[in-house]
XYZ file of N, CA and C in Angstrom:
639
model
N 39.666 14.394 -44.781
C 39.522 15.824 -44.460
C 40.219 16.200 -43.150
N 40.135 15.337 -42.134
C 40.761 15.639 -40.852
C 42.280 15.711 -40.982
N 42.839 14.837 -41.813
C 44.288 14.833 -42.017
C 44.743 16.123 -42.691
N 43.923 16.618 -43.633
C 44.247 17.866 -44.330
C 44.227 19.043 -43.359
N 43.168 19.110 -42.539
C 43.061 20.176 -41.541
C 44.242 20.125 -40.582
N 44.588 18.918 -40.146
C 45.699 18.740 -39.222
C 47.010 19.219 -39.836
N 47.246 18.864 -41.100
C 48.477 19.280 -41.782
C 48.551 20.800 -41.936
N 47.411 21.419 -42.272
C 47.376 22.878 -42.448
C 47.718 23.585 -41.147
N 47.061 23.166 -40.048
C 47.299 23.796 -38.751
C 48.726 23.542 -38.277
N 49.223 22.344 -38.548
C 50.589 21.995 -38.160
C 51.592 22.897 -38.875
N 51.368 23.119 -40.174
C 52.280 23.959 -40.964
C 52.181 25.436 -40.575
N 50.959 25.888 -40.311
C 50.771 27.288 -39.923
C 51.431 27.610 -38.584
N 51.569 26.610 -37.739
C 52.139 26.830 -36.410
C 53.612 26.446 -36.335
N 54.216 26.178 -37.497
C 55.626 25.756 -37.537
C 55.852 24.492 -36.712
N 54.862 23.626 -36.729
C 54.997 22.345 -36.041
C 54.772 22.398 -34.545
N 54.278 23.533 -34.031
C 54.113 23.681 -32.587
C 52.782 23.123 -32.080
N 51.832 22.867 -32.997
C 50.536 22.339 -32.590
C 50.538 20.823 -32.748
N 50.234 20.123 -31.672
C 50.170 18.662 -31.697
C 48.704 18.256 -31.553
N 48.087 17.801 -32.632
C 46.657 17.515 -32.641
C 46.371 16.030 -32.510
N 45.259 15.735 -31.849
C 44.770 14.365 -31.749
C 43.278 14.390 -32.052
N 42.871 13.806 -33.164
C 41.476 13.865 -33.583
C 40.620 12.883 -32.797
N 39.497 13.374 -32.277
C 38.539 12.527 -31.563
C 37.248 12.508 -32.365
N 36.925 11.347 -32.913
C 35.730 11.218 -33.749
C 34.489 11.073 -32.869
N 33.330 11.458 -33.416
C 32.072 11.265 -32.692
C 30.960 11.012 -33.697
N 29.845 10.512 -33.190
C 28.710 10.171 -34.039
C 27.946 11.426 -34.468
N 26.770 11.207 -35.085
C 25.918 12.332 -35.487
C 25.470 13.115 -34.256
N 25.306 14.419 -34.447
C 24.850 15.300 -33.376
C 23.514 15.906 -33.770
N 22.596 15.973 -32.834
C 21.288 16.554 -33.136
C 20.733 17.294 -31.928
N 19.858 18.219 -32.217
C 19.029 18.814 -31.186
C 17.793 17.928 -31.079
N 16.867 18.284 -30.243
C 15.689 17.439 -30.071
C 14.861 17.317 -31.345
N 14.983 18.319 -32.250
C 14.169 18.275 -33.472
C 15.003 18.568 -34.725
N 16.303 18.259 -34.690
C 17.095 18.497 -35.888
C 18.502 17.962 -35.765
N 19.160 17.747 -36.905
C 20.526 17.231 -36.931
C 21.527 18.329 -37.254
N 22.744 18.088 -36.808
C 23.850 18.985 -37.116
C 24.607 18.450 -38.323
N 24.848 19.306 -39.290
C 25.604 18.896 -40.469
C 26.992 19.508 -40.422
N 28.009 18.671 -40.186
C 29.378 19.155 -40.120
C 29.862 19.695 -41.452
N 29.477 19.051 -42.559
C 29.945 19.485 -43.878
C 29.364 20.835 -44.269
N 28.101 21.057 -43.936
C 27.465 22.328 -44.280
C 27.766 23.414 -43.241
N 28.278 22.997 -42.089
C 28.584 23.972 -41.043
C 27.337 24.552 -40.416
N 26.262 23.793 -40.416
C 25.005 24.302 -39.845
C 24.515 23.404 -38.712
N 23.739 24.005 -37.854
C 23.123 23.281 -36.745
C 21.710 23.839 -36.607
N 20.798 23.167 -37.250
C 19.406 23.620 -37.244
C 19.317 25.097 -37.631
N 19.984 25.446 -38.722
C 19.917 26.827 -39.177
C 21.032 27.704 -38.654
N 21.843 27.212 -37.720
C 22.941 28.002 -37.176
C 24.262 27.626 -37.854
N 25.094 28.609 -38.083
C 26.492 28.294 -38.372
C 27.126 27.983 -37.015
N 28.338 27.462 -37.025
C 29.007 27.158 -35.761
C 29.152 28.411 -34.910
N 29.541 29.524 -35.542
C 29.703 30.776 -34.807
C 28.384 31.250 -34.204
N 27.305 31.104 -34.967
C 25.997 31.532 -34.477
C 25.532 30.665 -33.308
N 25.876 29.384 -33.380
C 25.504 28.474 -32.300
C 26.231 28.855 -31.013
N 27.526 29.166 -31.122
C 28.306 29.586 -29.961
C 27.745 30.899 -29.403
N 27.390 31.814 -30.296
C 26.830 33.097 -29.869
C 25.513 32.898 -29.129
N 24.678 31.990 -29.649
C 23.404 31.696 -28.985
C 23.636 31.166 -27.578
N 24.614 30.284 -27.444
C 24.935 29.727 -26.133
C 25.486 30.813 -25.211
N 26.314 31.696 -25.752
C 26.845 32.812 -24.965
C 25.723 33.709 -24.467
N 24.739 33.962 -25.308
C 23.613 34.802 -24.909
C 22.831 34.170 -23.762
N 22.663 32.863 -23.826
C 21.969 32.154 -22.746
C 22.762 32.237 -21.452
N 24.083 32.140 -21.557
C 24.956 32.218 -20.377
C 24.887 33.607 -19.759
N 24.983 34.643 -20.616
C 24.960 36.020 -20.110
C 23.607 36.350 -19.484
N 22.567 35.815 -20.053
C 21.224 36.060 -19.513
C 21.077 35.415 -18.140
N 21.693 34.250 -17.974
C 21.557 33.520 -16.714
C 22.540 33.976 -15.644
N 23.759 34.401 -16.076
C 24.814 34.663 -15.100
C 25.415 36.065 -15.146
N 25.436 36.693 -16.318
C 26.138 37.964 -16.458
C 25.237 39.026 -17.077
N 25.441 40.267 -16.664
C 24.757 41.395 -17.300
C 25.775 42.395 -17.848
N 27.006 42.286 -17.377
C 28.079 43.193 -17.787
C 28.705 42.699 -19.092
N 28.744 43.558 -20.110
C 29.296 43.180 -21.416
C 30.780 42.849 -21.322
N 31.463 43.382 -20.310
C 32.889 43.114 -20.157
C 33.158 41.656 -19.816
N 32.096 40.920 -19.480
C 32.244 39.511 -19.126
C 32.065 38.597 -20.336
N 32.066 39.179 -21.549
C 31.873 38.384 -22.769
C 32.924 37.282 -22.904
N 34.158 37.574 -22.501
C 35.212 36.566 -22.605
C 34.894 35.376 -21.718
N 34.393 35.641 -20.512
C 33.997 34.552 -19.619
C 32.876 33.736 -20.237
N 31.901 34.426 -20.814
C 30.765 33.736 -21.431
C 31.229 32.866 -22.588
N 32.187 33.360 -23.371
C 32.725 32.584 -24.491
C 33.429 31.326 -23.985
N 34.255 31.455 -22.955
C 34.977 30.303 -22.415
C 34.017 29.260 -21.834
N 32.978 29.736 -21.167
C 31.989 28.805 -20.607
C 31.249 28.092 -21.733
N 30.912 28.842 -22.787
C 30.195 28.252 -23.929
C 31.027 27.169 -24.605
N 32.296 27.454 -24.857
C 33.176 26.475 -25.492
C 33.331 25.242 -24.611
N 33.504 25.460 -23.314
C 33.623 24.333 -22.385
C 32.364 23.491 -22.352
N 31.209 24.150 -22.390
C 29.934 23.435 -22.362
C 29.756 22.569 -23.604
N 30.107 23.113 -24.765
C 29.968 22.378 -26.020
C 30.946 21.203 -26.066
N 32.193 21.469 -25.771
C 33.214 20.418 -25.845
C 32.878 19.258 -24.913
N 32.524 19.591 -23.689
C 32.252 18.528 -22.720
C 31.007 17.732 -23.105
N 29.998 18.420 -23.629
C 28.768 17.725 -24.052
C 29.055 16.708 -25.149
N 30.012 17.026 -26.023
C 30.402 16.109 -27.085
C 31.269 14.967 -26.551
N 32.272 15.328 -25.755
C 33.295 14.369 -25.358
C 32.812 13.320 -24.358
N 31.811 13.655 -23.537
C 31.392 12.713 -22.502
C 30.527 11.573 -23.046
N 30.115 11.680 -24.312
C 29.296 10.637 -24.930
C 30.173 9.717 -25.770
N 29.940 8.434 -25.668
C 30.714 7.461 -26.444
C 30.636 7.777 -27.929
N 31.749 7.585 -28.634
C 31.810 7.906 -30.066
C 30.885 7.034 -30.901
N 30.356 5.967 -30.326
C 29.450 5.079 -31.061
C 27.979 5.456 -30.873
N 27.731 6.501 -30.052
C 26.353 6.905 -29.759
C 26.042 8.270 -30.367
N 24.802 8.421 -30.815
C 24.350 9.717 -31.320
C 24.281 10.714 -30.168
N 24.744 11.936 -30.406
C 24.735 12.975 -29.378
C 23.505 13.847 -29.544
N 22.691 13.916 -28.514
C 21.547 14.825 -28.519
C 21.890 16.002 -27.619
N 22.132 17.145 -28.231
C 22.575 18.310 -27.469
C 21.383 18.987 -26.797
N 21.559 19.280 -25.506
C 20.526 19.964 -24.730
C 21.101 21.231 -24.137
N 20.454 22.361 -24.403
C 20.922 23.636 -23.844
C 20.967 23.561 -22.314
N 19.906 23.009 -21.723
C 19.792 22.965 -20.272
C 20.879 22.087 -19.649
N 21.098 20.903 -20.223
C 22.116 19.997 -19.680
C 23.514 20.570 -19.841
N 23.758 21.206 -20.987
C 25.083 21.764 -21.252
C 25.439 22.870 -20.273
N 24.449 23.605 -19.779
C 24.697 24.736 -18.884
C 24.336 24.443 -17.430
N 24.137 23.175 -17.117
C 23.784 22.783 -15.750
C 24.971 23.021 -14.809
N 24.827 23.920 -13.861
C 25.936 24.244 -12.953
C 25.979 23.328 -11.732
N 25.064 22.375 -11.663
C 25.023 21.488 -10.491
C 25.173 20.019 -10.879
N 25.618 19.761 -12.098
C 25.723 18.378 -12.525
C 26.832 18.131 -13.512
N 26.676 17.089 -14.298
C 27.701 16.593 -15.215
C 27.785 17.480 -16.460
N 28.508 18.593 -16.346
C 28.587 19.545 -17.456
C 29.922 20.276 -17.446
N 30.242 20.917 -18.563
C 31.449 21.708 -18.650
C 31.497 22.831 -17.622
N 30.429 23.633 -17.493
C 30.438 24.718 -16.509
C 30.641 24.230 -15.072
N 30.135 23.040 -14.753
C 30.317 22.489 -13.408
C 31.797 22.224 -13.141
N 32.493 21.673 -14.144
C 33.926 21.416 -14.003
C 34.691 22.734 -13.907
N 34.300 23.710 -14.723
C 34.962 25.012 -14.702
C 34.771 25.702 -13.347
N 33.596 25.538 -12.770
C 33.293 26.134 -11.471
C 34.212 25.553 -10.399
N 34.433 24.241 -10.433
C 35.329 23.600 -9.473
C 36.754 24.118 -9.640
N 37.168 24.287 -10.897
C 38.512 24.798 -11.176
C 38.689 26.217 -10.645
N 37.692 27.066 -10.851
C 37.755 28.446 -10.362
C 37.870 28.464 -8.843
N 37.124 27.593 -8.181
C 37.188 27.514 -6.720
C 38.593 27.104 -6.255
N 39.154 26.085 -6.901
C 40.485 25.603 -6.529
C 41.538 26.685 -6.750
N 41.451 27.375 -7.892
C 42.416 28.446 -8.188
C 42.289 29.590 -7.186
N 41.062 29.842 -6.733
C 40.837 30.918 -5.767
C 41.563 30.607 -4.454
N 41.523 29.352 -4.029
C 42.213 28.938 -2.803
C 43.715 29.115 -2.964
N 44.239 28.644 -4.096
C 45.676 28.740 -4.360
C 46.135 30.193 -4.416
N 45.313 31.031 -5.042
C 45.658 32.454 -5.165
C 45.715 33.117 -3.779
N 44.792 32.754 -2.904
C 44.764 33.345 -1.560
C 45.958 32.887 -0.728
N 46.392 31.649 -0.960
C 47.531 31.120 -0.210
C 48.824 31.790 -0.651
N 49.010 31.922 -1.975
C 50.229 32.515 -2.512
C 51.297 31.466 -2.770
N 52.147 31.726 -3.750
C 53.158 30.741 -4.161
C 54.162 30.408 -3.063
N 54.677 31.412 -2.380
C 55.691 31.171 -1.344
C 55.108 30.369 -0.193
N 53.886 30.720 0.198
C 53.218 29.998 1.283
C 52.913 28.575 0.854
N 52.527 28.391 -0.402
C 52.225 27.066 -0.936
C 53.458 26.163 -0.868
N 54.612 26.666 -1.293
C 55.840 25.877 -1.282
C 56.235 25.499 0.140
N 56.044 26.427 1.065
C 56.393 26.166 2.463
C 55.546 25.035 3.026
N 54.265 25.049 2.700
C 53.358 24.023 3.207
C 53.630 22.666 2.556
N 53.954 22.669 1.266
C 54.173 21.410 0.554
C 55.384 20.659 1.087
N 56.365 21.367 1.624
C 57.581 20.733 2.116
C 57.595 20.604 3.642
N 56.446 20.799 4.255
C 56.362 20.708 5.705
C 55.957 19.290 6.145
N 56.361 18.927 7.366
C 55.979 17.623 7.929
C 54.883 17.773 8.978
N 54.350 18.980 9.103
C 53.326 19.245 10.117
C 52.094 18.375 9.908
N 51.768 18.080 8.658
C 50.543 17.326 8.353
C 50.711 15.821 8.511
N 51.913 15.351 8.828
C 52.162 13.910 8.872
C 51.286 13.178 9.888
N 50.945 13.848 10.971
C 50.153 13.201 12.021
C 48.651 13.451 11.877
N 48.276 14.211 10.851
C 46.853 14.543 10.667
C 46.082 13.353 10.122
N 44.898 13.113 10.676
C 44.028 12.025 10.212
C 42.918 12.633 9.356
N 42.943 12.405 8.046
C 41.947 13.029 7.157
C 40.545 12.467 7.351
N 39.573 13.280 7.018
C 38.171 12.847 7.088
C 37.853 11.940 5.910
N 36.684 11.324 5.929
C 36.274 10.444 4.828
C 36.220 11.211 3.512
N 35.716 12.445 3.548
C 35.619 13.237 2.320
C 36.995 13.607 1.789
N 37.922 13.897 2.674
C 39.289 14.201 2.244
C 39.938 12.984 1.605
N 39.668 11.805 2.157
C 40.206 10.563 1.578
C 39.648 10.346 0.167
N 38.353 10.596 0.016
C 37.720 10.426 -1.290
C 38.330 11.371 -2.325
N 38.604 12.598 -1.900
C 39.198 13.578 -2.809
C 40.616 13.161 -3.208
N 41.399 12.697 -2.248
C 42.764 12.255 -2.547
C 42.733 11.087 -3.533
N 41.837 10.130 -3.323
C 41.723 8.982 -4.228
C 41.307 9.432 -5.626
N 40.400 10.403 -5.688
C 39.957 10.926 -6.993
C 41.107 11.598 -7.725
N 41.948 12.326 -6.989
C 43.113 12.988 -7.597
C 44.077 11.948 -8.162
N 44.363 10.924 -7.373
C 45.299 9.885 -7.806
C 44.768 9.123 -9.019
N 43.480 8.816 -9.008
C 42.899 8.078 -10.126
C 42.875 8.931 -11.390
N 42.617 10.228 -11.240
C 42.583 11.121 -12.397
C 43.947 11.184 -13.069
N 45.008 11.248 -12.285
C 46.357 11.279 -12.836
C 46.633 10.022 -13.654
N 46.107 8.885 -13.201
C 46.322 7.631 -13.921
C 45.533 7.602 -15.226
N 44.291 8.102 -15.186
C 43.449 8.119 -16.388
C 44.030 9.046 -17.444
N 44.560 10.203 -16.998
C 45.117 11.182 -17.925
C 46.373 10.651 -18.594
N 47.254 10.055 -17.827
C 48.515 9.567 -18.385
C 48.812 8.184 -17.821
N 48.501 7.158 -18.583
C 48.780 5.801 -18.146
C 50.276 5.511 -18.310
N 50.827 4.700 -17.415
C 52.268 4.414 -17.478
C 52.646 3.577 -18.694
N 53.866 3.781 -19.163
C 54.454 2.955 -20.224
C 53.669 2.994 -21.541
N 53.059 4.137 -21.835
C 52.324 4.284 -23.092
C 52.952 5.410 -23.897
N 53.346 5.128 -25.118
C 53.967 6.134 -25.973
C 52.896 6.888 -26.747
N 53.191 8.085 -27.247
C 52.217 8.840 -28.051
C 51.726 8.056 -29.254
N 52.597 7.185 -29.815
C 52.212 6.407 -30.987
C 51.121 5.391 -30.659
N 51.027 4.994 -29.396
C 50.033 4.002 -28.985
C 48.739 4.639 -28.486
N 48.638 5.974 -28.574
C 47.509 6.674 -27.976
C 46.169 6.174 -28.504
N 46.100 5.894 -29.808
C 44.846 5.424 -30.391
C 44.345 4.151 -29.726
N 45.253 3.369 -29.184
C 44.894 2.078 -28.626
C 44.422 2.140 -27.180
N 44.674 3.261 -26.517
C 44.298 3.293 -25.105
C 43.524 4.543 -24.701
N 43.566 5.603 -25.509
C 42.979 6.862 -25.095
C 41.462 6.766 -25.064
N 40.880 6.891 -23.896
C 39.438 6.776 -23.704
C 38.923 8.096 -23.141
N 38.456 8.970 -24.021
C 38.046 10.306 -23.606
C 36.812 10.269 -22.709
N 35.940 9.262 -22.899
C 34.736 9.162 -22.061
C 35.127 8.871 -20.619
N 36.086 7.959 -20.436
C 36.561 7.649 -19.085
C 37.202 8.865 -18.447
N 37.925 9.647 -19.253
C 38.549 10.867 -18.745
C 37.483 11.860 -18.294
N 36.422 12.011 -19.077
C 35.322 12.916 -18.700
C 34.646 12.439 -17.418
N 34.385 11.135 -17.342
C 33.750 10.571 -16.142
C 34.592 10.834 -14.899
N 35.897 10.595 -15.028
C 36.777 10.774 -13.875
C 36.960 12.237 -13.514
N 36.995 13.111 -14.518
C 37.114 14.536 -14.252
C 35.877 15.053 -13.516
N 34.713 14.539 -13.913
C 33.480 14.913 -13.220
C 33.499 14.416 -11.774
N 33.977 13.180 -11.573
C 34.075 12.633 -10.219
C 34.998 13.491 -9.366
N 36.118 13.910 -9.946
C 37.068 14.755 -9.229
C 36.423 16.087 -8.845
N 35.727 16.717 -9.789
C 35.055 17.996 -9.512
C 33.989 17.820 -8.437
N 33.267 16.710 -8.510
C 32.201 16.432 -7.538
C 32.776 16.281 -6.133
N 33.847 15.498 -6.006
C 34.456 15.285 -4.693
C 35.098 16.566 -4.168
N 35.679 17.356 -5.067
C 36.278 18.618 -4.632
C 35.211 19.580 -4.127
N 34.089 19.677 -4.845
C 33.027 20.592 -4.429
C 32.417 20.169 -3.097
N 32.331 18.857 -2.852
C 31.851 18.370 -1.550
C 32.837 18.763 -0.457
N 34.119 18.602 -0.761
C 35.168 19.000 0.185
C 35.090 20.497 0.457
N 34.957 21.293 -0.595
C 34.925 22.751 -0.486
C 33.759 23.205 0.392
N 32.637 22.495 0.303
C 31.438 22.893 1.041
C 31.514 22.555 2.528
N 32.391 21.635 2.908
C 32.408 21.159 4.293
C 33.746 21.345 5.012
N 34.797 21.750 4.285
C 36.111 21.879 4.890
C 36.735 23.246 4.573
N 37.315 23.864 5.586
C 38.047 25.103 5.383
C 39.530 24.780 5.177
N 40.196 25.585 4.357
C 41.624 25.371 4.126
C 42.425 26.348 4.983
N 42.412 27.627 4.617
C 43.155 28.614 5.396
C 42.568 28.771 6.802
N 41.283 28.512 6.939
C 40.637 28.645 8.248
C 40.486 27.335 8.986
N 41.304 26.339 8.643
C 41.248 25.039 9.315
C 41.518 25.189 10.803
N 40.918 24.318 11.629
C 41.034 24.485 13.079
C 42.358 24.004 13.665
N 43.194 23.313 12.874
C 44.525 22.914 13.339
C 45.544 23.146 12.226
N 46.789 23.308 12.591
C 47.840 23.486 11.605
C 48.002 22.239 10.755
N 47.829 21.068 11.386
C 47.939 19.813 10.641
C 46.917 19.722 9.546
N 45.667 20.096 9.851
C 44.587 20.069 8.853
C 44.870 21.055 7.739
N 45.336 22.236 8.105
C 45.628 23.290 7.124
C 46.723 22.840 6.174
N 47.802 22.300 6.714
C 48.921 21.891 5.874
C 48.535 20.711 4.973
N 47.773 19.779 5.513
C 47.343 18.603 4.731
C 46.476 19.035 3.560
N 45.542 19.942 3.784
C 44.622 20.354 2.732
C 45.315 21.176 1.655
N 46.301 21.951 2.032
C 47.067 22.688 1.037
C 47.869 21.732 0.181
C-alpha cells in the first residue's frame, strides 16, 4: 500500500516529490487503538483528530480565529514528533498533554525554539547578518560554557542529519529518525538555555555580538 501511495503522489507531482516512508508500530490512546486501515482513532477520523488537537491548542494559546493556521501547524508538528521520537519497534501511546508540552520533549517545544531563532535573524536583517558572518571581530572572543554547548549541539545535529559518504540509495541502512529527534530536542534545549541567559544584539561587547550572530 505504501508503494502505491508513493507512486500516486510521485506521478501527481511530475516527479517533484521525493518520499521516504518511515514505519512505526501500533498507536493507541490510553484506552484505545488507532486503526490506520479504517482511518479512525478512537472514533475520530484523521481530520477530526487534528481538529481536536487544534481546538486544544487554541484554547490554551489562541483566542483569535485568524490564528487557525498557526494552530494547524502546531498540531501537525505535535503529532509528527510524537510518532517519530518513538522507536519503530515500540507501541506508541499518544498523550494530548505530552504532545502539547511547551517545556519539554515535544513538537511545539522545537517549534518555539525555531520561532525564537527566526525572530533574532529577522531583527538583525540579511545585510547585517552577512557583514557579521564575514567579520574577524569575534576571533578573540572567549565563549561561555553554554555557548560552547550550543555550538557542539549545532555541529552534532548537522552530522546526524546528513552523514558523510552516504548515498540516497543507502538511506534505509543508516537513517535513524529517533536519533534525529533526540538530537533536535537537544539542540532546541541548548538554544533555549542560551536564549534565556545571553543577549545577541544587546551583547556587552562587539566580539560577543559577532560571535553569537
